[in-house]
mmCIF file of C-alpha atoms in Angstrom:
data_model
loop_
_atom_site.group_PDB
_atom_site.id
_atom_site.type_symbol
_atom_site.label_atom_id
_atom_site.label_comp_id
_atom_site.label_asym_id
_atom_site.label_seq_id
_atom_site.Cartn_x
_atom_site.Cartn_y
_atom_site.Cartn_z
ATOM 1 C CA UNK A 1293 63.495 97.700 88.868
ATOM 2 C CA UNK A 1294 62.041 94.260 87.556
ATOM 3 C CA UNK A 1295 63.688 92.828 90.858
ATOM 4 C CA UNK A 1296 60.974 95.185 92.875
ATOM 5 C CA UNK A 1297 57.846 94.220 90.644
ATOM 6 C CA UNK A 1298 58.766 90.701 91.548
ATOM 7 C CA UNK A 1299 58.917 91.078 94.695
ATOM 8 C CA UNK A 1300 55.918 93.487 95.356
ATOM 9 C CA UNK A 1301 53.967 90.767 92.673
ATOM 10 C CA UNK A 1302 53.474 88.537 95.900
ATOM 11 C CA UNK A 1303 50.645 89.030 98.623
ATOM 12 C CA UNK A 1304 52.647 87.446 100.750
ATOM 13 C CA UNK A 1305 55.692 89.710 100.405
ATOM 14 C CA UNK A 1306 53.756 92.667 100.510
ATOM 15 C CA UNK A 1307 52.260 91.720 103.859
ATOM 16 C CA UNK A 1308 55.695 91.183 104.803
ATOM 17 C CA UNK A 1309 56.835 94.952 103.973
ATOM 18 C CA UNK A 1310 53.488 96.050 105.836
ATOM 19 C CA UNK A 1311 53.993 94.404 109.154
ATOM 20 C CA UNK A 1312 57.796 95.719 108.619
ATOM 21 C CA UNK A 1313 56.304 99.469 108.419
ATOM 22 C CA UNK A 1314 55.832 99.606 112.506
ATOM 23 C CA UNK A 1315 59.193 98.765 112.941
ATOM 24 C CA UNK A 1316 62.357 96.341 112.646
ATOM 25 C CA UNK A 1317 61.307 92.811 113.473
ATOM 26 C CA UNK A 1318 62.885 89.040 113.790
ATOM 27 C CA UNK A 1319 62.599 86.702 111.221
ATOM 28 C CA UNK A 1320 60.500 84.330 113.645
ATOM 29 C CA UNK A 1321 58.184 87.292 114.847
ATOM 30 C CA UNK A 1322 57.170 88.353 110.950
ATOM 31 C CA UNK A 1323 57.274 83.926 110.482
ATOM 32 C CA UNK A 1324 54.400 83.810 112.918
ATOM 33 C CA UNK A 1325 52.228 85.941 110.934
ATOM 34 C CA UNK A 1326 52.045 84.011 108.237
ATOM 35 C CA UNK A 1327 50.498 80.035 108.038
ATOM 36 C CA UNK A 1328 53.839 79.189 105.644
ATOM 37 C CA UNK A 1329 56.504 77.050 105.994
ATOM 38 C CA UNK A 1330 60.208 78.805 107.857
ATOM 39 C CA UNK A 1331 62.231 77.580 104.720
ATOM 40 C CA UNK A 1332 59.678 79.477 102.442
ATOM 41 C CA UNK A 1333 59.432 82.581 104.347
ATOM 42 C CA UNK A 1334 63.379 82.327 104.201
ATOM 43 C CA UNK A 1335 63.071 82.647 100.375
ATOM 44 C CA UNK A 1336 60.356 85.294 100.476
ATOM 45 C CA UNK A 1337 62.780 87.319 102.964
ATOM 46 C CA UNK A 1338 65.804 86.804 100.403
ATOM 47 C CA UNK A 1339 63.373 87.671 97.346
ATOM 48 C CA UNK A 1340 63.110 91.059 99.367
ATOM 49 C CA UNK A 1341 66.642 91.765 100.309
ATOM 50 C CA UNK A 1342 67.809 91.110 96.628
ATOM 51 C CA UNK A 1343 64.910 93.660 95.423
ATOM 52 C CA UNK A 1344 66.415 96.127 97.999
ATOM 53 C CA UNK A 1345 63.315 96.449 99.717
ATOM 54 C CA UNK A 1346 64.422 95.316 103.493
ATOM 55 C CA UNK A 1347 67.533 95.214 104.756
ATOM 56 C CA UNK A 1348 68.561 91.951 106.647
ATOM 57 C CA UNK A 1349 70.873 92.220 110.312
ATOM 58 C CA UNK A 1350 72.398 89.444 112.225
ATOM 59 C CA UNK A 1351 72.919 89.969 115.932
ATOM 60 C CA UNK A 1352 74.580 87.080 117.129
ATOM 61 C CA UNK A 1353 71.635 83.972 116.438
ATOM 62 C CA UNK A 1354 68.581 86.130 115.193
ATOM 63 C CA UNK A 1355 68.233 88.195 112.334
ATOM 64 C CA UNK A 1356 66.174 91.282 112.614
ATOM 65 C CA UNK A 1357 64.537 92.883 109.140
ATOM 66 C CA UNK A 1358 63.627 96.316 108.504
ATOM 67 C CA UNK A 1359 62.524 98.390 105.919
ATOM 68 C CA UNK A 1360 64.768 99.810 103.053
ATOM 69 C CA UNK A 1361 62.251 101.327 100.828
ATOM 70 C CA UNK A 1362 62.095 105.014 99.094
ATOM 71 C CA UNK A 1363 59.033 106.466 99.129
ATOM 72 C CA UNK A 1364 58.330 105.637 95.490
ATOM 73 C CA UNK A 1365 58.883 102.059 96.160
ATOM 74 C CA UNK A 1366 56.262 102.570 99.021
ATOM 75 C CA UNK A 1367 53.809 104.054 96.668
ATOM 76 C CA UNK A 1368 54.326 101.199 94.354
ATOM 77 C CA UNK A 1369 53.459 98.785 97.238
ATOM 78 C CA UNK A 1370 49.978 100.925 98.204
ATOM 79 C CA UNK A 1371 48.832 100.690 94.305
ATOM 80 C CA UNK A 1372 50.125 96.649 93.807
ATOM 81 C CA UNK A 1373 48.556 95.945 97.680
ATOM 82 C CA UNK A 1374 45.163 97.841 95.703
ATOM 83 C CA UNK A 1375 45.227 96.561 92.736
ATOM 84 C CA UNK A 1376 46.467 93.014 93.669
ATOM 85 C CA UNK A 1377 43.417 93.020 96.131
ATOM 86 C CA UNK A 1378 41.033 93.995 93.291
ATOM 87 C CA UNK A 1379 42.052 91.147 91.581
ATOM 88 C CA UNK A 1380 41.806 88.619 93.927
ATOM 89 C CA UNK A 1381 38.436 89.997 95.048
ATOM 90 C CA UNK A 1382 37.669 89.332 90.984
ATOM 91 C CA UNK A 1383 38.603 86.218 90.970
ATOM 92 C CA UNK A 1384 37.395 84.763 94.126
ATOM 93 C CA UNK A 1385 33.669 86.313 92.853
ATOM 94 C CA UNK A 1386 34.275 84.454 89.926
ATOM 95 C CA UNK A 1387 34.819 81.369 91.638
ATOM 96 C CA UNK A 1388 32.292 82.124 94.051
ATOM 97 C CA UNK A 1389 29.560 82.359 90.851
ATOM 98 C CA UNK A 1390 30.155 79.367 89.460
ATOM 99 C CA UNK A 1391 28.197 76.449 89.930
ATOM 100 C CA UNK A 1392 29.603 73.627 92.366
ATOM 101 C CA UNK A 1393 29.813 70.825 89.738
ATOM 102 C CA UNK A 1394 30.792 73.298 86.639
ATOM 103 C CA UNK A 1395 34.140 72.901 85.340
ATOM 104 C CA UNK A 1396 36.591 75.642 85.744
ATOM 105 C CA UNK B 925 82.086 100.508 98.397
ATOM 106 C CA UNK B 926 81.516 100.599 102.422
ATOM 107 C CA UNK B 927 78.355 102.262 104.475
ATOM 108 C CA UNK B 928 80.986 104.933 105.148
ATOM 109 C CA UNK B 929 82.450 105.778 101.214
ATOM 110 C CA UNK B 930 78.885 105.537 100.005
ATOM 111 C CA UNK B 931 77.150 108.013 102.630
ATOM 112 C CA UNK B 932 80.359 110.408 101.741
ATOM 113 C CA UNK B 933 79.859 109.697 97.829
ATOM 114 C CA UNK B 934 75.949 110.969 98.332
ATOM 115 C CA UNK B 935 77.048 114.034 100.617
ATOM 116 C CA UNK B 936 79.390 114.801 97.687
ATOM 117 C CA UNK B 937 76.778 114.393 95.311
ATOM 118 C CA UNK B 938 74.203 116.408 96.903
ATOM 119 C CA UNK B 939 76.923 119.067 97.407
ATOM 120 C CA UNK B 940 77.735 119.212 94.009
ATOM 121 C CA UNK B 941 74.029 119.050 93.133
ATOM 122 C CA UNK B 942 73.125 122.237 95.121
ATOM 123 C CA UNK B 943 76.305 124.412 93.565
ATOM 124 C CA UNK B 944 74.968 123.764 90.816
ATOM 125 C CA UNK B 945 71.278 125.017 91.296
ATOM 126 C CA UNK B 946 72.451 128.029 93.291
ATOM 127 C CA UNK B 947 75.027 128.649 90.604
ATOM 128 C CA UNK B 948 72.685 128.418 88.222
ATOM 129 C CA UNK B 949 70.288 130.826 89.967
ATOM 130 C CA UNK B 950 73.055 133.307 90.663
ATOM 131 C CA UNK B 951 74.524 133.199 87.004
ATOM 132 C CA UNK B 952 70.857 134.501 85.846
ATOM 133 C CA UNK B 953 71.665 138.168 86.259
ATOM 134 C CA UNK B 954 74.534 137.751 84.167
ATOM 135 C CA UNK B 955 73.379 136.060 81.400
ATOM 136 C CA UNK B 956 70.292 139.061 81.351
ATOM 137 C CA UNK B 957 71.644 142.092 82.432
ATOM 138 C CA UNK B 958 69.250 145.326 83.391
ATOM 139 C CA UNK B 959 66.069 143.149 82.985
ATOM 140 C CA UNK B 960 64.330 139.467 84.577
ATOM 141 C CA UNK B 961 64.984 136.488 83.156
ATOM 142 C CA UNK B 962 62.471 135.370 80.415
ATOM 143 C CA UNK B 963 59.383 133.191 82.019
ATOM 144 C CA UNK B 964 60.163 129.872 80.423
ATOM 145 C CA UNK B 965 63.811 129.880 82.313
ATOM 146 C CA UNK B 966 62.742 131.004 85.689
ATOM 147 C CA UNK B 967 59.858 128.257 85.252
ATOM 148 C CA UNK B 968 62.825 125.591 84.164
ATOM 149 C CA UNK B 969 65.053 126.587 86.939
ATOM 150 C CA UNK B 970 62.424 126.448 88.980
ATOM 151 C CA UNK B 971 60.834 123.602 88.314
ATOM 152 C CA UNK B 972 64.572 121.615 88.181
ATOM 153 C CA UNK B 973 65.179 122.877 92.000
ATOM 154 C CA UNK B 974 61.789 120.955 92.697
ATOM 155 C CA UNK B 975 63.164 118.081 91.305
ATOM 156 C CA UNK B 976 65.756 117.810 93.315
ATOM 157 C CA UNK B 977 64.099 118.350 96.196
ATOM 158 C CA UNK B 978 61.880 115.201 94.967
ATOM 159 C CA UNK B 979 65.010 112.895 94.314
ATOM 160 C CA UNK B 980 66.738 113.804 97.865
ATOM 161 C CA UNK B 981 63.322 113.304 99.804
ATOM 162 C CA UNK B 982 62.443 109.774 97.716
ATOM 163 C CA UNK B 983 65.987 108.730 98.730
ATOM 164 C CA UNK B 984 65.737 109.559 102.715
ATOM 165 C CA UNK B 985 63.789 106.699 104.353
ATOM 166 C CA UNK B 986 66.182 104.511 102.382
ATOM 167 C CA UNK B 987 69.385 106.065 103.675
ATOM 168 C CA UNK B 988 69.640 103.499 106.830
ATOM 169 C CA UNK B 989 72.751 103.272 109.435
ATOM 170 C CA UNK B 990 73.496 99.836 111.319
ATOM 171 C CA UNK B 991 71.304 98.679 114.127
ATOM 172 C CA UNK B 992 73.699 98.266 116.663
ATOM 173 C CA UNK B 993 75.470 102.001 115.968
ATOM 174 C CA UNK B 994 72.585 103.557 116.195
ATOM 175 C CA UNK B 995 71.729 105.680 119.136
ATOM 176 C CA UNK B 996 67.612 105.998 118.964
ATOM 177 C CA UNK B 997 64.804 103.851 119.395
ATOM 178 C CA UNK B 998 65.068 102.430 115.354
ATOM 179 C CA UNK B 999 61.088 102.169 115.530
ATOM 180 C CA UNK B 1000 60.881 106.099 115.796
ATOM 181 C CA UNK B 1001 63.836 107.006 113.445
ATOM 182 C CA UNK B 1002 62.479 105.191 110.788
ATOM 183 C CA UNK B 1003 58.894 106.429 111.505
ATOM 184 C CA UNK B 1004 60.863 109.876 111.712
ATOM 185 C CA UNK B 1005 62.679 109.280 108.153
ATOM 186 C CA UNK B 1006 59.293 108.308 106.292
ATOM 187 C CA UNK B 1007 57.438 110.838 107.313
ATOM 188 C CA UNK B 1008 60.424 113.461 106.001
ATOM 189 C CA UNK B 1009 60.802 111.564 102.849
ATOM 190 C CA UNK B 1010 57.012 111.850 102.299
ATOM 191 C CA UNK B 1011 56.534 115.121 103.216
ATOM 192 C CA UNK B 1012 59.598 117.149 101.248
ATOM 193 C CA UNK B 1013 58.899 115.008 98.179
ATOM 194 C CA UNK B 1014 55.280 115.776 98.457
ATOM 195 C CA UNK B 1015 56.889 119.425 99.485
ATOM 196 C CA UNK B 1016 59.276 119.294 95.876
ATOM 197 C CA UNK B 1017 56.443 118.414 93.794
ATOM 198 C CA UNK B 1018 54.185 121.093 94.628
ATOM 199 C CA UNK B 1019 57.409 123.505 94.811
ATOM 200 C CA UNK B 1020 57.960 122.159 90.841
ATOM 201 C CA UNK B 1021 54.664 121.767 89.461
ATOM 202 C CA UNK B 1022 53.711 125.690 91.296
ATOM 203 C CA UNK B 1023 56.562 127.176 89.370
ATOM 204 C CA UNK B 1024 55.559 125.515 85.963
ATOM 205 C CA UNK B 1025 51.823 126.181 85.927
ATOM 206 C CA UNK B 1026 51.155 128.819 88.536
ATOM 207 C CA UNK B 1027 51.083 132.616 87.331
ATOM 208 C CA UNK B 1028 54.369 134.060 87.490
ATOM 209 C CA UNK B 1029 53.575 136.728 89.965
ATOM 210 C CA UNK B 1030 52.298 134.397 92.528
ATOM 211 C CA UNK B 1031 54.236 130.916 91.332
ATOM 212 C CA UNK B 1032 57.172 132.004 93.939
ATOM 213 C CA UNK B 1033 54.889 132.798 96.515
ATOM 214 C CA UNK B 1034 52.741 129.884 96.577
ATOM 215 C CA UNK B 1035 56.162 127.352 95.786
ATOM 216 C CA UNK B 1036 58.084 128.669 98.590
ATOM 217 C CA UNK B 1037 54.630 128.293 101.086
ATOM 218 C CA UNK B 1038 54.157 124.696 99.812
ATOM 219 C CA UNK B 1039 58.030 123.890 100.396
ATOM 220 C CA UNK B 1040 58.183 125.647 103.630
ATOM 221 C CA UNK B 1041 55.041 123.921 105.095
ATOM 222 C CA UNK B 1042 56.989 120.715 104.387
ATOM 223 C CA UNK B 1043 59.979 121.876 106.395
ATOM 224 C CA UNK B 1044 57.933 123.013 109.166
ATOM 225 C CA UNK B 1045 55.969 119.666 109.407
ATOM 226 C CA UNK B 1046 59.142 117.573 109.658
ATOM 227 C CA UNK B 1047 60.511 120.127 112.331
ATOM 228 C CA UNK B 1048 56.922 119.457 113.977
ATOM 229 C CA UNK B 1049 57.745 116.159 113.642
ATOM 230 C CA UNK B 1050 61.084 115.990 115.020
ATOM 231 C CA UNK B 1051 59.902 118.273 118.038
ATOM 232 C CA UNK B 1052 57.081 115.678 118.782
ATOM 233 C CA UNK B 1053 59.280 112.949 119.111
ATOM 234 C CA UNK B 1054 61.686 114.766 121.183
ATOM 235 C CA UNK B 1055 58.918 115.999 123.337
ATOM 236 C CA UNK B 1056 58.141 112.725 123.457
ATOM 237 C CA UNK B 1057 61.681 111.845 125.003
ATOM 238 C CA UNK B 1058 61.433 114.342 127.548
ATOM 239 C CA UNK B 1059 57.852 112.586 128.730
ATOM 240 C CA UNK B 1060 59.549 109.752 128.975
ATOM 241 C CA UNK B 1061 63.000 110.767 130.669
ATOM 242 C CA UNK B 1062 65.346 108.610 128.078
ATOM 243 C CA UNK B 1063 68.556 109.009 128.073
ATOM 244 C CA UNK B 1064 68.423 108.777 123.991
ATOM 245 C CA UNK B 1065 67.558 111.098 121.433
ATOM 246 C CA UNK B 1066 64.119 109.562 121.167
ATOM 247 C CA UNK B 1067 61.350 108.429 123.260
ATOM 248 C CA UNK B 1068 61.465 104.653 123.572
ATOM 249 C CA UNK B 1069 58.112 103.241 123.921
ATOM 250 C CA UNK B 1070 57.220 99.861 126.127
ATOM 251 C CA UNK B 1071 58.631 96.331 124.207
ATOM 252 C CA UNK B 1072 56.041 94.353 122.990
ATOM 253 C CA UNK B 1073 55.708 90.834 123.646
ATOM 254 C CA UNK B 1074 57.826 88.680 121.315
ATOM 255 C CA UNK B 1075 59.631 91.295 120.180
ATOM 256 C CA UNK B 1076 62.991 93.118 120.656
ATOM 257 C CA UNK B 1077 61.979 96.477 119.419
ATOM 258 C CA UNK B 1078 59.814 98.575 120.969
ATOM 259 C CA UNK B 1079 56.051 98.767 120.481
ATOM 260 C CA UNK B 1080 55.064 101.674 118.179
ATOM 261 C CA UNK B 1081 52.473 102.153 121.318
ATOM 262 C CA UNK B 1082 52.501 102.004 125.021
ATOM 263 C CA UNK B 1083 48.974 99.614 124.510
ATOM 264 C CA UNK B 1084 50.948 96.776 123.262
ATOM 265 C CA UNK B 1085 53.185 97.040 126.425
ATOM 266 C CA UNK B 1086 53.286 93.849 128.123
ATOM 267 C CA UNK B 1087 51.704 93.143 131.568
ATOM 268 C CA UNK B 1088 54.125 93.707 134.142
ATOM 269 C CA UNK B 1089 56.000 90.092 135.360
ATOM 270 C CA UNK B 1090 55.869 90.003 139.209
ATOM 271 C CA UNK B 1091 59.693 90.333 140.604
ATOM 272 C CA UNK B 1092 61.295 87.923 143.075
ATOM 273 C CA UNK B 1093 59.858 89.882 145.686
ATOM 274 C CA UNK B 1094 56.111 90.035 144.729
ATOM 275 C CA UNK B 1095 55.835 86.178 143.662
ATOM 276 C CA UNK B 1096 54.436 84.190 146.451
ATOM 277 C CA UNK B 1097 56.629 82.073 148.029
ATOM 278 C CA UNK B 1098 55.975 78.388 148.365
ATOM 279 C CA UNK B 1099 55.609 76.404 151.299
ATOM 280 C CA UNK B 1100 59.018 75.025 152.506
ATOM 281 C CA UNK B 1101 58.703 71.062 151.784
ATOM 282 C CA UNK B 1102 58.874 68.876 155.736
ATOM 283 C CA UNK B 1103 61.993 68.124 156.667
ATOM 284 C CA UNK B 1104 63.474 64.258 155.473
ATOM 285 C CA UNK B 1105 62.067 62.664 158.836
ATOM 286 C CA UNK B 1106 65.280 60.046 159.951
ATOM 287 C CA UNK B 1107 64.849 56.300 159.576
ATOM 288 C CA UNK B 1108 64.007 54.507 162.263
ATOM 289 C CA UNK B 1109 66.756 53.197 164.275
ATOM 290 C CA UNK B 1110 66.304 49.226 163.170
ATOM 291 C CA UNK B 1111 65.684 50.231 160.077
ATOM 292 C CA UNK B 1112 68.977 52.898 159.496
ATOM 293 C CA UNK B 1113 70.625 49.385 161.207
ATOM 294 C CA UNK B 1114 69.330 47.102 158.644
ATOM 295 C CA UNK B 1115 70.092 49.731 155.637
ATOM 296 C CA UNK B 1116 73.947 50.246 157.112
ATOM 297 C CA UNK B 1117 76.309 47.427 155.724
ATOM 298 C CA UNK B 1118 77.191 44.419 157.342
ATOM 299 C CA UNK B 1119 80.378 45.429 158.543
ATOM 300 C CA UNK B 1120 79.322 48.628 160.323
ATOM 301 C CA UNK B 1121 76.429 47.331 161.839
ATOM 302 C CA UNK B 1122 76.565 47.966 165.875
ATOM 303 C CA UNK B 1123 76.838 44.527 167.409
ATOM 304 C CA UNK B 1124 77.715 42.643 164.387
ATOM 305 C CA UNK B 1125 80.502 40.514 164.588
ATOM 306 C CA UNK B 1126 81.942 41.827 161.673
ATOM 307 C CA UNK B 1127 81.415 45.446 162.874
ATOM 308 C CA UNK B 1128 84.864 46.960 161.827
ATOM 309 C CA UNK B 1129 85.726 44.264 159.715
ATOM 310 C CA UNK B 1130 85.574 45.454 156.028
ATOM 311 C CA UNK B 1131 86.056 42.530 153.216
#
């Protein structure tokens, strides 16, 4: 169960298990949605399969993804995708407050 | 333990599962012969059949078969299989929480609408799809929607269909280039070797 927290902890991955929601995709169509690196995406992919949240396929040279998730571990994602946003939005308030020149 | 083993492991289970519940159920008459059962079983037996219900349906959209067996559009069947994991767990936990706080008289009543309602959407569900398939005249089981661009899975709608490409046939053809005009005859002479050259002295001499 820790394995899913970690996985649902990133914004990243989360967006991942969204955009995997209409449907199986590639590895290079999910890639392009993101402004990352292919090696990282690679390791936020295998974060995913380990948690048992996606399920990865190779047909011949591509891999196609798709989601593996009970519906529990989808309602988990809708409250961290909620909550994780409402902390963010805190934050970047926060930062947005501060004075230019002031010292984090 | 193979795709195979483990799908007959969790038929077994489930099997196993619902003798018991029914068993259960039926063994109530014995246990209180010539009169009901008293209210806090019937609400535990009750509430434990919901339960169930709510384990199966969290376990459905997770129950996957390989890509390349599968027969459908995988866009649909896994639209299919969240929508009937939502709906019968949503369908157990009002069955379960109905028999536990709901008045007795009307607990079975209102449980078995709730539960039923979730059956009948998933049927509605299933019948939309395969009305679907019949719109579309497939061949599968499911409607198969138009591929989106950059992607080998269909679109989950016919607006992210890609423009059609034009065929051989509609592309226009291009002009055929001008024929390679021939050399001029002193020129083709002066480009032939030495020894082939018409009035050489060396014409048919090679070396």
């Amino acid at each position: 169960m820790s394995s899913v927290f970690k996985a649902l902890a990133d914004p990243t991955r989360r967006k991942v298990l969204q955009l995997l929601r209409r449907g199986p995709a590639g590895a290079g169509e999910l890639a392009a949605h993101f402004d990352v690196s292919k090696p990282t995406m690679s390791a936020h992919f295998a974060v995913l399969v380990a948690a048992d949240l996606i399920e990865a396929e190779k047909q011949g040279r591509s891999i196609t993804y798709r989601l593996k998730m009970t519906v529990l571990e989808e309602a988990l994602l809708g409250f961290a995708g909620t909550f994780g946003l409402a902390v963010t939005r805190k934050a970047q308030d926060k930062r947005a407050a501060r004075a230019p020149g002031e010292k984090p | 333990m193979n795709a195979t083993t483990s799908r007959a492991w969790a038929i077994g289970r489930s099997a196993i599962v619902a003798v018991l519940l029914i068993g259960a159920w039926a063994a109530m008459p014995l246990f209180f012969p010539g009169h009901t059962a008293p209210e806090p079983m019937l609400r535990f037996l009750g509430m434990l059949t919901g339960l169930v219900v709510v384990v199966q349906a969290n376990a459905v959209p997770k129950a996957l078969g390989p890509l390349a067996a599968m027969r459908c559009n995988p866009t649909t069947e896994q639209a299919l299989r969240r929508f009937a994991g939502w709906a019968l767990l949503l369908g157990g936990l009002g069955y379960a929480v109905a028999l536990l706080f709901a008045p007795l008289a009307y607990a079975n009543l209102l449980s078995g609408a709730l539960m039923g309602l979730a059956v009948l959407l998933v049927v509605a569900r299933y019948g939309y799809a395969m009305a679907g398939r019949a719109r579309a005249g497939a061949t599968h089981r499911f409607a198969i929607p138009a591929v989106r661009p950059g992607s080998r899975w269909p679109a989950a709608s016919a607006t992210d269909a890609p423009r059609p490409r034009p065929g051989p046939a509609a592309r226009p053809r291009r002009p055929c280039p001008a024929p390679r005009t021939r050399l001029p005859p002193a020129a083709a002479q002066r480009r032939r070797p030495a020894w082939c050259r018409a009035g050489s002295p060396r014409a048919g001499i090679r070396g």
